[in-house]
Amino acid sequence: MMEKIVKDVGDIQSRLIDHRPVLQGEIRYFIREFEEKRAFRECRLLENLNKMTSDTNEHDLPRCSESMHEKLCDALTRLEAGNHMAQRIQQRELEAEQNTHLQVCAERRKQDWKEFLKEQSRLKEEVDEEHVKAVGRLSALYNDMKKDLDKYSSF
């Protein structure tokens, strides 16, 4: 009996003083609960991500692909039209550069025009000089005629 009492006192003392077994049990319970809740939360998160991915693949991806295809076709058409215009402009410039005969003729015409204007200016000056001389001769003639007339008028 004494052994039993000593044993019971030892058990009581270990329970009152040594909390390790109780704490270990509580820690195991906490870890188990934490892992279960965490696993449930992660499972819910993964299910939500899977649903979002599926919705995106089923609805958004085809719509985006179709829209992208339409916009790319439109952009390609516009780029081809722009490229065609650029090629035409480049061809015209190349033709203009290659056609040096037209440029030479244009330069010759400009030179001829300058010479024509110089000749016209020179001719104008000659005509002006002849006009001044003619006016001078006519003035002298009329002055002579006036003198003659004055001579005869005094009679």
Coordinates of C-alpha atoms in Angstrom, one line a residue:
M1 CA 0.0 0.0 0.0
M2 CA 2.8 2.3 0.8
E3 CA 4.1 1.7 -2.6
K4 CA 0.9 2.7 -4.0
I5 CA 0.7 5.9 -2.0
V6 CA 4.3 6.7 -2.9
K7 CA 3.4 6.0 -6.5
D8 CA 0.3 8.2 -6.3
V9 CA 2.2 11.0 -4.6
G10 CA 4.8 10.7 -7.4
D11 CA 2.2 10.9 -10.0
I12 CA 0.5 13.9 -8.4
Q13 CA 3.9 15.6 -7.9
S14 CA 4.8 14.9 -11.6
R15 CA 1.5 16.3 -12.7
L16 CA 1.7 19.4 -10.6
I17 CA 5.4 20.1 -11.3
D18 CA 6.1 18.5 -14.7
H19 CA 3.9 19.9 -17.4
R20 CA 5.8 18.4 -20.3
P21 CA 3.3 15.6 -21.2
V22 CA 0.4 18.0 -21.0
L23 CA 2.2 20.6 -23.1
Q24 CA 3.3 18.1 -25.6
G25 CA -0.3 16.9 -26.0
E26 CA -1.5 20.5 -26.4
I27 CA 1.2 21.2 -28.9
R28 CA 0.3 18.1 -30.9
Y29 CA -3.4 19.2 -30.9
F30 CA -2.5 22.8 -31.9
I31 CA -0.2 21.5 -34.7
R32 CA -2.9 19.1 -35.9
E33 CA -5.6 21.8 -35.9
F34 CA -3.2 24.3 -37.6
E35 CA -2.2 21.9 -40.3
E36 CA -5.9 20.9 -41.0
K37 CA -7.1 24.5 -41.2
R38 CA -4.0 25.5 -43.2
A39 CA -4.5 22.6 -45.6
F40 CA -8.2 23.5 -45.9
R41 CA -7.4 27.1 -46.5
E42 CA -4.7 26.2 -49.1
C43 CA -7.1 23.7 -50.7
R44 CA -9.8 26.5 -51.0
L45 CA -7.2 28.9 -52.4
L46 CA -6.1 26.3 -55.0
E47 CA -9.7 25.5 -55.9
N48 CA -10.3 29.3 -56.4
L49 CA -7.2 29.6 -58.5
N50 CA -8.2 26.6 -60.6
K51 CA -11.7 28.0 -61.1
M52 CA -10.3 31.4 -62.1
T53 CA -7.8 29.8 -64.5
S54 CA -10.6 27.6 -66.0
D55 CA -12.9 30.7 -66.5
T56 CA -10.0 32.6 -68.1
N57 CA -9.2 29.7 -70.4
E58 CA -12.9 29.2 -71.4
H59 CA -14.1 32.8 -71.7
D60 CA -11.4 35.5 -71.7
L61 CA -8.7 33.7 -73.7
P62 CA -10.8 33.0 -76.8
R63 CA -12.3 36.5 -76.7
C64 CA -8.8 38.0 -76.3
S65 CA -7.4 35.8 -79.1
E66 CA -10.2 36.8 -81.4
S67 CA -9.8 40.4 -80.7
M68 CA -6.1 40.2 -81.1
H69 CA -6.5 38.4 -84.4
E70 CA -8.9 41.1 -85.7
K71 CA -6.7 44.0 -84.6
L72 CA -3.6 42.3 -86.0
C73 CA -5.3 41.7 -89.4
D74 CA -6.4 45.4 -89.4
A75 CA -2.9 46.5 -88.5
L76 CA -1.4 44.2 -91.2
T77 CA -3.7 45.7 -93.8
R78 CA -2.8 49.2 -92.8
L79 CA 0.9 48.4 -92.8
E80 CA 0.6 46.9 -96.3
A81 CA -1.2 50.0 -97.5
G82 CA 1.5 52.2 -95.9
N83 CA 4.3 50.1 -97.4
H84 CA 2.6 50.3 -100.9
M85 CA 2.4 54.1 -100.6
A86 CA 6.0 54.3 -99.5
Q87 CA 7.1 52.1 -102.4
R88 CA 5.2 54.3 -104.9
I89 CA 6.8 57.5 -103.4
Q90 CA 10.2 55.9 -103.5
Q91 CA 9.7 54.8 -107.1
R92 CA 8.6 58.3 -108.1
E93 CA 11.7 59.8 -106.5
L94 CA 13.9 57.3 -108.2
E95 CA 12.3 58.1 -111.5
A96 CA 12.8 61.8 -110.9
E97 CA 16.5 61.2 -110.0
Q98 CA 17.0 59.0 -113.0
N99 CA 15.4 61.4 -115.3
T100 CA 18.4 63.8 -115.4
H101 CA 17.4 64.9 -118.9
L102 CA 14.4 66.8 -117.5
Q103 CA 16.6 68.4 -114.8
V104 CA 19.2 69.4 -117.5
C105 CA 16.4 70.9 -119.6
A106 CA 14.9 72.7 -116.7
E107 CA 18.3 74.2 -115.8
R108 CA 18.8 75.2 -119.5
R109 CA 15.4 76.9 -119.5
K110 CA 16.3 78.8 -116.3
Q111 CA 19.6 79.9 -117.9
D112 CA 17.8 80.8 -121.1
W113 CA 15.2 82.8 -119.2
K114 CA 17.9 84.7 -117.3
E115 CA 19.7 85.5 -120.6
F116 CA 16.3 86.6 -122.1
L117 CA 15.7 88.9 -119.2
K118 CA 19.2 90.4 -119.5
E119 CA 18.7 90.9 -123.3
Q120 CA 15.3 92.5 -122.7
S121 CA 16.8 94.8 -120.1
R122 CA 19.6 95.7 -122.5
L123 CA 17.1 96.3 -125.3
K124 CA 14.9 98.5 -123.0
E125 CA 17.9 100.6 -122.2
E126 CA 18.7 101.0 -125.9
V127 CA 15.1 102.0 -126.6
D128 CA 15.1 104.4 -123.7
E129 CA 18.4 106.0 -125.0
E130 CA 16.9 106.3 -128.5
H131 CA 13.8 107.7 -127.1
V132 CA 15.8 110.3 -125.1
K133 CA 17.8 111.2 -128.3
A134 CA 14.6 111.4 -130.4
V135 CA 12.9 113.6 -127.8
G136 CA 16.1 115.8 -127.8
R137 CA 16.1 116.0 -131.6
L138 CA 12.4 116.8 -131.7
S139 CA 12.8 119.4 -129.0
A140 CA 15.6 121.0 -130.9
L141 CA 13.6 120.8 -134.2
Y142 CA 10.6 122.4 -132.5
N143 CA 12.8 125.0 -130.9
D144 CA 14.3 125.8 -134.3
M145 CA 10.8 125.9 -135.8
K146 CA 9.6 128.2 -133.0
K147 CA 12.5 130.5 -133.6
D148 CA 11.7 130.6 -137.3
L149 CA 8.1 131.2 -136.5
D150 CA 9.1 134.0 -134.2
K151 CA 11.2 135.5 -137.0
Y152 CA 8.2 135.5 -139.4
S153 CA 5.8 136.7 -136.8
S154 CA 7.7 139.9 -136.2
F155 CA 7.0 141.0 -139.8

